[in-house]
Amino acid sequence: LPLPQLLARPFAALVLPGCDEKRLPPVPDPVGSWSRAQRQAWGLPTRETLAAAQRAAWHNALHTPVVDLLWRSGDDGGEPLLASALVLALQLEGAACTGVDARRPRSVAAAPTPRPLPQGQALALRTLSSTAYSDLRLCPYRFFALRQLGLQAADELAGEVDKRDFGNWLHAVLQAFHEDLLRAPADDPATRVARLDGAAQAVTQKQGLGAGEFLPFAAGWPPLRDGYLHWLAQHEGAGASFRQAEQRATRPLGPVQLVGSIDRIDAVAAADAAANGPQTLLIDYKTEDVGRTRQRLRAGAQDTQLAFYAALLGDDDGLRAAYVNVGERGQTQMYEQADVLPLRDLLLAGIAHDFGRIAAGAPLPALGEGAACTHCAARGLCRKDFWDA
Ligand code: SF4
């Protein structure tokens, strides 16, 4: 319990860990960067009131019949730590006696868990999305656990608006805006701003997002909106026009069906317009850091998303594909994958090869490498943290 929560709750005994100089200062620092005068004007607790509350909670805690006070003598970085001044004062007053550490060292034989190596031929997948295939590329065991066994993580933070919700919201807003613009074209910048704002409000209402929850994103909306409209005007000026948004598409590939939803499809002028007519440009929106989007293009065949969506659109050999990074700081930029057609063909061959091997009983090892493991829903199952180093 935090110290103040001990008030009015009598306990028979108490263990107070963390009584070091950092975690139990006699005068806690007030949060925020306001001055003393501002705190007083706004009725926020001052340093003195916090110190008085800390002392009152401390004295109340010490009235418990039996109290053990514990502190570390060093922090994680090896820096020495003193006991809190509140503890030192007790020692000076002779009100505390040194305890005895009752722990006894014992030897435990290391019993690391072997890396799992399942086979997945009995769990054939009927459909494959771009993210599922990316799991297979990153770590075959993760694919086995999350996609073949179907052990998807529960959404623990349901109800809170996070970055992913913002991405979904923005996709829906741009879809509504462009479909509206297709029905009733408008070039005037002020009209476009008003209609994009209208789409944002309508989607916010439709998705039931509270104003409070959405406040951090709402604050960044005007620069994002203006940056997007600026890019759109340039994009249209180069001969592009919106065709469709959020188009669901499928493509059979051997025993598996590739599935996905393409953020947006535009028509763009071909280099030789007279000979070829317009080309199709598929677009995937990104709201991530722009460096991450650039990295996707540099990754070539390692980044399968655009190639996967290109495969969903059939064997159109005039197809182009690009990420459009919609930046929250007012910059929208398009990053085109120049080699999308060879990457698409490589990807289709790769998927056919990988699924052939899985069907033949090839093991699906847990690779346990790099950033893939940092946010992995299967980490508790592959037991990476218990493998033999
Ligand atoms: S934590 Fe790493 S090794 Fe384990 S399943 Fe996830 S990606 Fe694979």
mmCIF file of C-alpha atoms and ligand atoms in Angstrom:
data_model
loop_
_atom_site.group_PDB
_atom_site.id
_atom_site.type_symbol
_atom_site.label_atom_id
_atom_site.label_comp_id
_atom_site.label_asym_id
_atom_site.label_seq_id
_atom_site.Cartn_x
_atom_site.Cartn_y
_atom_site.Cartn_z
ATOM 1 C CA LEU A 1 0.000 0.000 0.000
ATOM 2 C CA PRO A 2 1.136 3.578 -0.478
ATOM 3 C CA LEU A 3 1.808 5.025 2.974
ATOM 4 C CA PRO A 4 -1.241 7.321 3.174
ATOM 5 C CA GLN A 5 -3.524 4.340 2.559
ATOM 6 C CA LEU A 6 -2.521 2.873 5.920
ATOM 7 C CA LEU A 7 -4.470 5.646 7.641
ATOM 8 C CA ALA A 8 -7.444 4.392 9.656
ATOM 9 C CA ARG A 9 -6.691 0.781 8.748
ATOM 10 C CA PRO A 10 -5.172 -0.961 11.763
ATOM 11 C CA PHE A 11 -2.828 -3.864 10.959
ATOM 12 C CA ALA A 12 -1.184 -6.309 13.392
ATOM 13 C CA ALA A 13 2.169 -6.084 11.640
ATOM 14 C CA LEU A 14 3.699 -4.095 8.853
ATOM 15 C CA VAL A 15 6.580 -4.508 6.415
ATOM 16 C CA LEU A 16 7.670 -1.244 4.824
ATOM 17 C CA PRO A 17 10.014 -1.944 1.915
ATOM 18 C CA GLY A 18 11.764 0.796 -0.066
ATOM 19 C CA CYS A 19 12.637 3.015 2.919
ATOM 20 C CA ASP A 20 15.680 4.452 1.143
ATOM 21 C CA GLU A 21 16.608 8.048 0.505
ATOM 22 C CA LYS A 22 15.118 8.052 -3.013
ATOM 23 C CA ARG A 23 11.825 6.280 -2.451
ATOM 24 C CA LEU A 24 10.986 7.711 0.954
ATOM 25 C CA PRO A 25 12.181 11.322 1.032
ATOM 26 C CA PRO A 26 11.040 13.268 4.125
ATOM 27 C CA VAL A 27 9.836 16.015 1.795
ATOM 28 C CA PRO A 28 8.336 14.612 -1.428
ATOM 29 C CA ASP A 29 8.785 16.677 -4.596
ATOM 30 C CA PRO A 30 5.508 18.202 -5.804
ATOM 31 C CA VAL A 31 4.539 16.949 -9.257
ATOM 32 C CA GLY A 32 4.469 19.419 -12.144
ATOM 33 C CA SER A 33 6.608 22.457 -12.791
ATOM 34 C CA TRP A 34 4.451 25.132 -11.170
ATOM 35 C CA SER A 35 5.847 27.739 -8.826
ATOM 36 C CA ARG A 36 4.881 27.980 -5.178
ATOM 37 C CA ALA A 37 2.675 31.024 -5.888
ATOM 38 C CA GLN A 38 0.861 29.192 -8.680
ATOM 39 C CA ARG A 39 0.294 26.178 -6.430
ATOM 40 C CA GLN A 40 -1.191 28.373 -3.723
ATOM 41 C CA ALA A 41 -3.370 30.255 -6.201
ATOM 42 C CA TRP A 42 -4.776 27.024 -7.635
ATOM 43 C CA GLY A 43 -5.142 25.202 -4.319
ATOM 44 C CA LEU A 44 -2.553 22.555 -5.272
ATOM 45 C CA PRO A 45 -0.552 20.941 -2.453
ATOM 46 C CA THR A 46 2.638 22.841 -1.623
ATOM 47 C CA ARG A 47 5.943 21.296 -0.582
ATOM 48 C CA GLU A 48 5.051 21.989 3.090
ATOM 49 C CA THR A 49 1.646 20.324 2.924
ATOM 50 C CA LEU A 50 3.165 17.293 1.195
ATOM 51 C CA ALA A 51 5.897 17.077 3.850
ATOM 52 C CA ALA A 52 3.309 17.298 6.641
ATOM 53 C CA ALA A 53 1.188 14.579 5.005
ATOM 54 C CA GLN A 54 4.268 12.356 4.585
ATOM 55 C CA ARG A 55 5.234 12.779 8.255
ATOM 56 C CA ALA A 56 1.673 12.092 9.427
ATOM 57 C CA ALA A 57 1.496 8.919 7.325
ATOM 58 C CA TRP A 58 4.928 7.816 8.604
ATOM 59 C CA HIS A 59 4.019 8.330 12.280
ATOM 60 C CA ASN A 60 0.738 6.563 11.761
ATOM 61 C CA ALA A 61 2.538 3.592 10.159
ATOM 62 C CA LEU A 62 4.979 3.376 13.081
ATOM 63 C CA HIS A 63 2.071 2.941 15.512
ATOM 64 C CA THR A 64 1.537 -0.567 14.144
ATOM 65 C CA PRO A 65 2.528 -3.088 16.889
ATOM 66 C CA VAL A 66 5.308 -4.745 14.818
ATOM 67 C CA VAL A 67 7.085 -2.913 12.003
ATOM 68 C CA ASP A 68 9.944 -4.068 9.754
ATOM 69 C CA LEU A 69 11.622 -1.293 7.763
ATOM 70 C CA LEU A 70 13.611 -2.460 4.739
ATOM 71 C CA TRP A 71 15.805 -0.577 2.291
ATOM 72 C CA ARG A 72 18.338 -1.393 -0.369
ATOM 73 C CA SER A 73 21.913 -0.311 0.097
ATOM 74 C CA GLY A 74 22.409 0.200 -3.669
ATOM 75 C CA ASP A 75 20.263 0.822 -6.753
ATOM 76 C CA ASP A 76 20.176 -1.142 -10.028
ATOM 77 C CA GLY A 77 23.127 0.790 -11.440
ATOM 78 C CA GLY A 78 25.304 0.017 -8.396
ATOM 79 C CA GLU A 79 24.981 3.512 -6.887
ATOM 80 C CA PRO A 80 25.051 3.301 -3.074
ATOM 81 C CA LEU A 81 21.807 4.267 -1.350
ATOM 82 C CA LEU A 82 21.336 5.534 2.181
ATOM 83 C CA ALA A 83 18.344 4.746 4.329
ATOM 84 C CA SER A 84 15.671 7.458 4.276
ATOM 85 C CA ALA A 85 16.256 10.428 6.591
ATOM 86 C CA LEU A 86 13.085 9.331 8.394
ATOM 87 C CA VAL A 87 14.742 5.978 9.216
ATOM 88 C CA LEU A 88 18.034 7.629 10.215
ATOM 89 C CA ALA A 89 16.121 9.885 12.606
ATOM 90 C CA LEU A 90 14.511 6.835 14.212
ATOM 91 C CA GLN A 91 17.942 5.241 14.664
ATOM 92 C CA LEU A 92 19.325 8.433 16.228
ATOM 93 C CA GLU A 93 16.414 8.528 18.643
ATOM 94 C CA GLY A 94 17.072 4.876 19.539
ATOM 95 C CA ALA A 95 13.509 4.058 18.497
ATOM 96 C CA ALA A 96 14.558 1.297 16.060
ATOM 97 C CA CYS A 97 16.775 -1.744 16.414
ATOM 98 C CA THR A 98 18.767 -3.482 13.674
ATOM 99 C CA GLY A 99 17.017 -6.592 12.425
ATOM 100 C CA VAL A 100 18.457 -9.973 11.544
ATOM 101 C CA ASP A 101 18.331 -11.215 7.953
ATOM 102 C CA ALA A 102 16.592 -14.571 8.248
ATOM 103 C CA ARG A 103 17.372 -15.609 4.671
ATOM 104 C CA ARG A 104 19.746 -18.520 4.156
ATOM 105 C CA PRO A 105 21.475 -19.119 0.809
ATOM 106 C CA ARG A 106 20.735 -22.434 -0.863
ATOM 107 C CA SER A 107 21.828 -23.993 -4.157
ATOM 108 C CA VAL A 108 19.275 -24.677 -6.856
ATOM 109 C CA ALA A 109 20.266 -26.626 -9.958
ATOM 110 C CA ALA A 110 19.530 -24.671 -13.133
ATOM 111 C CA ALA A 111 16.718 -26.290 -15.114
ATOM 112 C CA PRO A 112 16.327 -24.202 -18.282
ATOM 113 C CA THR A 113 13.387 -24.798 -20.603
ATOM 114 C CA PRO A 114 14.334 -26.076 -24.071
ATOM 115 C CA ARG A 115 13.324 -23.952 -27.047
ATOM 116 C CA PRO A 116 10.006 -25.197 -28.440
ATOM 117 C CA LEU A 117 10.108 -26.810 -31.882
ATOM 118 C CA PRO A 118 6.536 -27.710 -32.860
ATOM 119 C CA GLN A 119 5.236 -28.921 -36.197
ATOM 120 C CA GLY A 120 2.099 -27.367 -37.619
ATOM 121 C CA GLN A 121 0.982 -29.647 -40.445
ATOM 122 C CA ALA A 122 -2.150 -30.726 -38.535
ATOM 123 C CA LEU A 123 -3.276 -27.105 -38.136
ATOM 124 C CA ALA A 124 -3.658 -25.973 -41.726
ATOM 125 C CA LEU A 125 -4.653 -22.319 -42.153
ATOM 126 C CA ARG A 126 -7.381 -21.488 -44.639
ATOM 127 C CA THR A 127 -6.726 -17.746 -44.777
ATOM 128 C CA LEU A 128 -3.545 -15.711 -44.495
ATOM 129 C CA SER A 129 -3.317 -11.979 -43.806
ATOM 130 C CA SER A 130 -0.289 -9.770 -44.259
ATOM 131 C CA THR A 131 0.279 -9.536 -40.491
ATOM 132 C CA ALA A 132 -0.040 -13.323 -40.062
ATOM 133 C CA TYR A 133 2.597 -13.884 -42.729
ATOM 134 C CA SER A 134 4.801 -11.263 -41.136
ATOM 135 C CA ASP A 135 4.569 -13.305 -37.889
ATOM 136 C CA LEU A 136 5.822 -16.370 -39.762
ATOM 137 C CA ARG A 137 8.760 -14.404 -41.137
ATOM 138 C CA LEU A 138 9.655 -12.903 -37.770
ATOM 139 C CA CYS A 139 9.343 -16.067 -35.717
ATOM 140 C CA PRO A 140 7.794 -19.352 -36.906
ATOM 141 C CA TYR A 141 6.833 -20.289 -33.338
ATOM 142 C CA ARG A 142 4.927 -17.037 -32.933
ATOM 143 C CA PHE A 143 3.014 -17.886 -36.114
ATOM 144 C CA PHE A 144 2.317 -21.369 -34.742
ATOM 145 C CA ALA A 145 1.069 -20.040 -31.391
ATOM 146 C CA LEU A 146 -0.911 -16.999 -32.485
ATOM 147 C CA ARG A 147 -2.151 -18.041 -35.919
ATOM 148 C CA GLN A 148 -2.266 -21.833 -35.997
ATOM 149 C CA LEU A 149 -3.265 -22.443 -32.366
ATOM 150 C CA GLY A 150 -5.279 -19.193 -32.475
ATOM 151 C CA LEU A 151 -4.012 -17.935 -29.114
ATOM 152 C CA GLN A 152 -4.642 -14.257 -29.719
ATOM 153 C CA ALA A 153 -3.948 -11.801 -26.920
ATOM 154 C CA ALA A 154 -6.926 -10.183 -25.214
ATOM 155 C CA ASP A 155 -7.113 -6.431 -25.631
ATOM 156 C CA GLU A 156 -6.144 -5.542 -22.091
ATOM 157 C CA LEU A 157 -6.677 -1.843 -22.412
ATOM 158 C CA ALA A 158 -10.134 -1.927 -23.972
ATOM 159 C CA GLY A 159 -11.753 1.435 -23.354
ATOM 160 C CA GLU A 160 -8.588 3.520 -23.534
ATOM 161 C CA VAL A 161 -7.706 5.264 -26.744
ATOM 162 C CA ASP A 162 -4.186 4.312 -27.774
ATOM 163 C CA LYS A 163 -2.027 4.906 -30.824
ATOM 164 C CA ARG A 164 -3.583 1.982 -32.693
ATOM 165 C CA ASP A 165 -7.085 3.358 -32.102
ATOM 166 C CA PHE A 166 -5.878 6.663 -33.481
ATOM 167 C CA GLY A 167 -4.671 4.912 -36.626
ATOM 168 C CA ASN A 168 -8.034 3.163 -37.039
ATOM 169 C CA TRP A 169 -9.863 6.423 -36.444
ATOM 170 C CA LEU A 170 -7.754 8.250 -39.025
ATOM 171 C CA HIS A 171 -8.304 5.514 -41.618
ATOM 172 C CA ALA A 172 -12.074 5.837 -41.135
ATOM 173 C CA VAL A 173 -11.922 9.653 -41.321
ATOM 174 C CA LEU A 174 -9.932 9.634 -44.572
ATOM 175 C CA GLN A 175 -12.251 7.024 -46.036
ATOM 176 C CA ALA A 176 -15.344 9.101 -45.202
ATOM 177 C CA PHE A 177 -13.701 12.283 -46.498
ATOM 178 C CA HIS A 178 -12.599 10.801 -49.816
ATOM 179 C CA GLU A 179 -15.848 8.970 -50.495
ATOM 180 C CA ASP A 180 -17.693 12.214 -49.849
ATOM 181 C CA LEU A 181 -15.296 14.089 -52.156
ATOM 182 C CA LEU A 182 -15.849 11.499 -54.860
ATOM 183 C CA ARG A 183 -19.635 12.020 -54.654
ATOM 184 C CA ALA A 184 -19.380 15.825 -54.564
ATOM 185 C CA PRO A 185 -15.960 17.068 -55.770
ATOM 186 C CA ALA A 186 -14.558 20.284 -54.269
ATOM 187 C CA ASP A 187 -11.188 21.919 -54.941
ATOM 188 C CA ASP A 188 -11.534 24.964 -52.735
ATOM 189 C CA PRO A 189 -9.118 24.595 -49.746
ATOM 190 C CA ALA A 190 -11.559 26.073 -47.193
ATOM 191 C CA THR A 191 -14.329 23.693 -48.287
ATOM 192 C CA ARG A 192 -11.954 20.751 -48.028
ATOM 193 C CA VAL A 193 -10.899 21.767 -44.510
ATOM 194 C CA ALA A 194 -14.565 22.017 -43.460
ATOM 195 C CA ARG A 195 -15.404 18.654 -45.002
ATOM 196 C CA LEU A 196 -12.418 16.894 -43.454
ATOM 197 C CA ASP A 197 -13.386 18.376 -40.059
ATOM 198 C CA GLY A 198 -16.944 17.169 -40.643
ATOM 199 C CA ALA A 199 -15.702 13.662 -41.430
ATOM 200 C CA ALA A 200 -13.570 13.690 -38.263
ATOM 201 C CA GLN A 201 -16.533 14.694 -36.097
ATOM 202 C CA ALA A 202 -18.845 12.143 -37.696
ATOM 203 C CA VAL A 203 -16.355 9.280 -37.215
ATOM 204 C CA THR A 204 -15.621 10.331 -33.605
ATOM 205 C CA GLN A 205 -19.348 10.192 -32.846
ATOM 206 C CA LYS A 206 -19.884 6.951 -34.707
ATOM 207 C CA GLN A 207 -17.029 5.248 -32.859
ATOM 208 C CA GLY A 208 -18.368 6.540 -29.518
ATOM 209 C CA LEU A 209 -15.061 8.203 -28.571
ATOM 210 C CA GLY A 210 -15.389 10.546 -25.588
ATOM 211 C CA ALA A 211 -13.998 14.073 -25.927
ATOM 212 C CA GLY A 212 -11.721 13.525 -22.911
ATOM 213 C CA GLU A 213 -10.250 10.280 -24.190
ATOM 214 C CA PHE A 214 -9.598 11.789 -27.550
ATOM 215 C CA LEU A 215 -8.148 15.079 -26.306
ATOM 216 C CA PRO A 216 -4.429 14.302 -26.916
ATOM 217 C CA PHE A 217 -5.159 13.422 -30.544
ATOM 218 C CA ALA A 218 -7.654 16.264 -31.037
ATOM 219 C CA ALA A 219 -4.892 18.740 -30.109
ATOM 220 C CA GLY A 220 -2.750 17.502 -33.007
ATOM 221 C CA TRP A 221 -5.605 17.367 -35.512
ATOM 222 C CA PRO A 222 -5.334 20.861 -37.183
ATOM 223 C CA PRO A 223 -1.658 20.468 -38.254
ATOM 224 C CA LEU A 224 -2.261 16.869 -39.304
ATOM 225 C CA ARG A 225 -5.340 17.846 -41.345
ATOM 226 C CA ASP A 226 -3.577 20.783 -43.025
ATOM 227 C CA GLY A 227 -0.485 18.693 -43.792
ATOM 228 C CA TYR A 228 -2.642 15.959 -45.307
ATOM 229 C CA LEU A 229 -4.644 18.386 -47.482
ATOM 230 C CA HIS A 230 -1.422 20.038 -48.648
ATOM 231 C CA TRP A 231 -0.018 16.675 -49.724
ATOM 232 C CA LEU A 232 -3.340 15.732 -51.362
ATOM 233 C CA ALA A 233 -3.337 18.889 -53.497
ATOM 234 C CA GLN A 234 0.182 18.076 -54.727
ATOM 235 C CA HIS A 235 -0.724 14.430 -55.302
ATOM 236 C CA GLU A 236 -3.774 15.406 -57.360
ATOM 237 C CA GLY A 237 -1.715 18.041 -59.172
ATOM 238 C CA ALA A 238 0.540 15.204 -60.382
ATOM 239 C CA GLY A 239 -2.494 13.525 -61.967
ATOM 240 C CA ALA A 240 -3.689 11.198 -59.195
ATOM 241 C CA SER A 241 -7.333 10.671 -58.271
ATOM 242 C CA PHE A 242 -8.992 8.682 -55.500
ATOM 243 C CA ARG A 243 -10.865 5.531 -56.526
ATOM 244 C CA GLN A 244 -11.623 3.367 -53.471
ATOM 245 C CA ALA A 245 -10.909 3.050 -49.761
ATOM 246 C CA GLU A 246 -10.730 0.066 -47.415
ATOM 247 C CA GLN A 247 -11.220 -2.420 -50.202
ATOM 248 C CA ARG A 248 -11.336 -6.023 -49.004
ATOM 249 C CA ALA A 249 -9.587 -8.392 -51.379
ATOM 250 C CA THR A 250 -8.713 -12.087 -51.534
ATOM 251 C CA ARG A 251 -6.507 -14.240 -53.713
ATOM 252 C CA PRO A 252 -6.207 -18.037 -53.664
ATOM 253 C CA LEU A 253 -2.684 -19.409 -53.466
ATOM 254 C CA GLY A 254 -2.534 -23.199 -53.326
ATOM 255 C CA PRO A 255 -4.375 -24.392 -50.224
ATOM 256 C CA VAL A 256 -4.467 -20.951 -48.625
ATOM 257 C CA GLN A 257 -6.495 -17.820 -49.333
ATOM 258 C CA LEU A 258 -4.629 -14.494 -49.056
ATOM 259 C CA VAL A 259 -6.905 -11.888 -47.462
ATOM 260 C CA GLY A 260 -6.587 -8.222 -46.624
ATOM 261 C CA SER A 261 -8.057 -4.773 -46.688
ATOM 262 C CA ILE A 262 -6.307 -2.172 -48.850
ATOM 263 C CA ASP A 263 -6.383 1.292 -47.321
ATOM 264 C CA ARG A 264 -6.789 3.131 -50.576
ATOM 265 C CA ILE A 265 -6.551 2.750 -54.323
ATOM 266 C CA ASP A 266 -5.858 5.717 -56.610
ATOM 267 C CA ALA A 267 -5.589 6.110 -60.354
ATOM 268 C CA VAL A 268 -2.377 7.828 -61.425
ATOM 269 C CA ALA A 269 -1.183 9.033 -64.774
ATOM 270 C CA ALA A 270 1.243 6.609 -66.402
ATOM 271 C CA ALA A 271 4.569 7.925 -67.650
ATOM 272 C CA ASP A 272 3.395 7.218 -71.202
ATOM 273 C CA ALA A 273 -0.280 8.123 -70.791
ATOM 274 C CA ALA A 274 -1.182 7.797 -74.493
ATOM 275 C CA ALA A 275 0.103 4.253 -74.687
ATOM 276 C CA ASN A 276 -0.818 2.820 -71.300
ATOM 277 C CA GLY A 277 -3.715 4.824 -69.848
ATOM 278 C CA PRO A 278 -3.859 5.425 -66.069
ATOM 279 C CA GLN A 279 -2.082 3.126 -63.620
ATOM 280 C CA THR A 280 -3.305 1.844 -60.275
ATOM 281 C CA LEU A 281 -1.545 3.100 -57.147
ATOM 282 C CA LEU A 282 -2.280 1.222 -53.931
ATOM 283 C CA ILE A 283 -1.675 3.172 -50.765
ATOM 284 C CA ASP A 284 -1.128 2.076 -47.205
ATOM 285 C CA TYR A 285 -1.475 4.843 -44.593
ATOM 286 C CA LYS A 286 1.040 4.997 -41.771
ATOM 287 C CA THR A 287 0.817 7.108 -38.622
ATOM 288 C CA GLU A 288 4.166 5.894 -37.255
ATOM 289 C CA ASP A 289 7.457 7.746 -37.005
ATOM 290 C CA VAL A 290 8.621 8.675 -40.480
ATOM 291 C CA GLY A 291 11.969 6.932 -39.921
ATOM 292 C CA ARG A 292 10.102 3.671 -39.431
ATOM 293 C CA THR A 293 8.304 4.118 -42.769
ATOM 294 C CA ARG A 294 11.609 4.817 -44.551
ATOM 295 C CA GLN A 295 13.046 1.723 -42.910
ATOM 296 C CA ARG A 296 10.217 -0.355 -44.415
ATOM 297 C CA LEU A 297 11.311 0.615 -47.916
ATOM 298 C CA ARG A 298 14.970 -0.021 -47.153
ATOM 299 C CA ALA A 299 14.071 -3.488 -45.819
ATOM 300 C CA GLY A 300 13.176 -4.611 -49.382
ATOM 301 C CA ALA A 301 11.925 -8.215 -49.358
ATOM 302 C CA GLN A 302 11.911 -8.251 -45.539
ATOM 303 C CA ASP A 303 8.975 -5.834 -45.544
ATOM 304 C CA THR A 304 6.098 -7.802 -47.002
ATOM 305 C CA GLN A 305 3.135 -5.472 -46.556
ATOM 306 C CA LEU A 306 2.994 -3.583 -49.877
ATOM 307 C CA ALA A 307 4.024 -6.691 -51.819
ATOM 308 C CA PHE A 308 1.228 -8.625 -50.068
ATOM 309 C CA TYR A 309 -1.402 -6.014 -50.957
ATOM 310 C CA ALA A 310 -0.058 -5.885 -54.518
ATOM 311 C CA ALA A 311 -0.555 -9.667 -54.726
ATOM 312 C CA LEU A 312 -4.164 -9.215 -53.553
ATOM 313 C CA LEU A 313 -4.827 -6.996 -56.574
ATOM 314 C CA GLY A 314 -3.944 -9.780 -59.018
ATOM 315 C CA ASP A 315 -1.230 -9.763 -61.651
ATOM 316 C CA ASP A 316 -1.526 -6.136 -62.776
ATOM 317 C CA ASP A 317 1.942 -5.398 -64.155
ATOM 318 C CA GLY A 318 1.338 -1.654 -64.230
ATOM 319 C CA LEU A 319 0.647 -1.534 -60.502
ATOM 320 C CA ARG A 320 2.426 0.909 -58.173
ATOM 321 C CA ALA A 321 2.391 0.887 -54.384
ATOM 322 C CA ALA A 322 3.336 3.373 -51.673
ATOM 323 C CA TYR A 323 3.140 4.140 -47.977
ATOM 324 C CA VAL A 324 1.646 7.512 -47.137
ATOM 325 C CA ASN A 325 2.957 8.661 -43.785
ATOM 326 C CA VAL A 326 0.394 11.001 -42.218
ATOM 327 C CA GLY A 327 2.483 12.848 -39.660
ATOM 328 C CA GLU A 328 0.988 14.376 -36.541
ATOM 329 C CA ARG A 329 3.336 17.336 -36.829
ATOM 330 C CA GLY A 330 1.781 18.519 -40.059
ATOM 331 C CA GLN A 331 3.785 16.635 -42.669
ATOM 332 C CA THR A 332 2.269 14.029 -44.935
ATOM 333 C CA GLN A 333 4.668 12.291 -47.300
ATOM 334 C CA MET A 334 4.426 9.470 -49.780
ATOM 335 C CA TYR A 335 7.091 6.761 -49.921
ATOM 336 C CA GLU A 336 6.756 4.629 -53.027
ATOM 337 C CA GLN A 337 8.121 1.075 -53.207
ATOM 338 C CA ALA A 338 9.840 1.148 -56.581
ATOM 339 C CA ASP A 339 10.343 -2.623 -56.820
ATOM 340 C CA VAL A 340 6.892 -3.724 -55.773
ATOM 341 C CA LEU A 341 6.271 -6.032 -58.759
ATOM 342 C CA PRO A 342 9.402 -8.205 -58.350
ATOM 343 C CA LEU A 343 8.798 -8.134 -54.572
ATOM 344 C CA ARG A 344 5.217 -9.320 -55.146
ATOM 345 C CA ASP A 345 6.386 -12.250 -57.290
ATOM 346 C CA LEU A 346 9.092 -13.099 -54.750
ATOM 347 C CA LEU A 347 6.548 -12.982 -51.945
ATOM 348 C CA LEU A 348 4.085 -15.294 -53.709
ATOM 349 C CA ALA A 349 6.871 -17.805 -54.339
ATOM 350 C CA GLY A 350 7.991 -17.443 -50.704
ATOM 351 C CA ILE A 351 4.504 -18.056 -49.286
ATOM 352 C CA ALA A 352 4.004 -21.122 -51.496
ATOM 353 C CA HIS A 353 7.404 -22.454 -50.409
ATOM 354 C CA ASP A 354 6.820 -21.776 -46.686
ATOM 355 C CA PHE A 355 3.361 -23.353 -46.653
ATOM 356 C CA GLY A 356 4.662 -26.353 -48.555
ATOM 357 C CA ARG A 357 7.311 -26.865 -45.868
ATOM 358 C CA ILE A 358 4.803 -26.455 -43.019
ATOM 359 C CA ALA A 359 2.498 -29.011 -44.677
ATOM 360 C CA ALA A 360 5.462 -31.399 -44.969
ATOM 361 C CA GLY A 361 6.044 -31.165 -41.195
ATOM 362 C CA ALA A 362 8.974 -28.740 -41.069
ATOM 363 C CA PRO A 363 9.587 -27.581 -37.470
ATOM 364 C CA LEU A 364 8.526 -24.063 -36.484
ATOM 365 C CA PRO A 365 11.339 -22.861 -34.217
ATOM 366 C CA ALA A 366 11.169 -19.959 -31.786
ATOM 367 C CA LEU A 367 13.848 -17.681 -33.188
ATOM 368 C CA GLY A 368 13.945 -15.467 -30.115
ATOM 369 C CA GLU A 369 15.817 -12.606 -31.723
ATOM 370 C CA GLY A 370 15.788 -8.842 -31.811
ATOM 371 C CA ALA A 371 12.911 -6.446 -31.470
ATOM 372 C CA ALA A 372 10.368 -9.127 -32.463
ATOM 373 C CA CYS A 373 10.456 -10.499 -28.919
ATOM 374 C CA THR A 374 10.050 -7.152 -27.177
ATOM 375 C CA HIS A 375 6.293 -6.886 -27.746
ATOM 376 C CA CYS A 376 5.314 -10.463 -28.458
ATOM 377 C CA ALA A 377 2.030 -11.919 -27.234
ATOM 378 C CA ALA A 378 3.507 -15.448 -27.361
ATOM 379 C CA ARG A 379 6.454 -14.722 -25.084
ATOM 380 C CA GLY A 380 4.850 -16.422 -22.096
ATOM 381 C CA LEU A 381 4.232 -19.518 -24.199
ATOM 382 C CA CYS A 382 7.609 -19.926 -25.905
ATOM 383 C CA ARG A 383 9.175 -19.290 -22.476
ATOM 384 C CA LYS A 384 12.041 -17.362 -23.984
ATOM 385 C CA ASP A 385 12.929 -15.973 -20.576
ATOM 386 C CA PHE A 386 13.624 -19.493 -19.263
ATOM 387 C CA TRP A 387 15.776 -20.868 -22.067
ATOM 388 C CA ASP A 388 19.323 -21.934 -21.484
ATOM 389 C CA ALA A 389 21.466 -18.911 -22.322
HETATM 390 S S1 SF4 B 1 9.066 -14.025 -27.692
HETATM 391 FE FE1 SF4 B 1 10.439 -14.098 -29.461
HETATM 392 S S2 SF4 B 1 10.981 -16.268 -29.636
HETATM 393 FE FE2 SF4 B 1 9.173 -16.193 -28.330
HETATM 394 S S3 SF4 B 1 7.448 -16.460 -29.742
HETATM 395 FE FE3 SF4 B 1 7.770 -14.259 -29.510
HETATM 396 S S4 SF4 B 1 9.108 -13.682 -31.214
HETATM 397 FE FE4 SF4 B 1 9.245 -15.923 -30.978
#
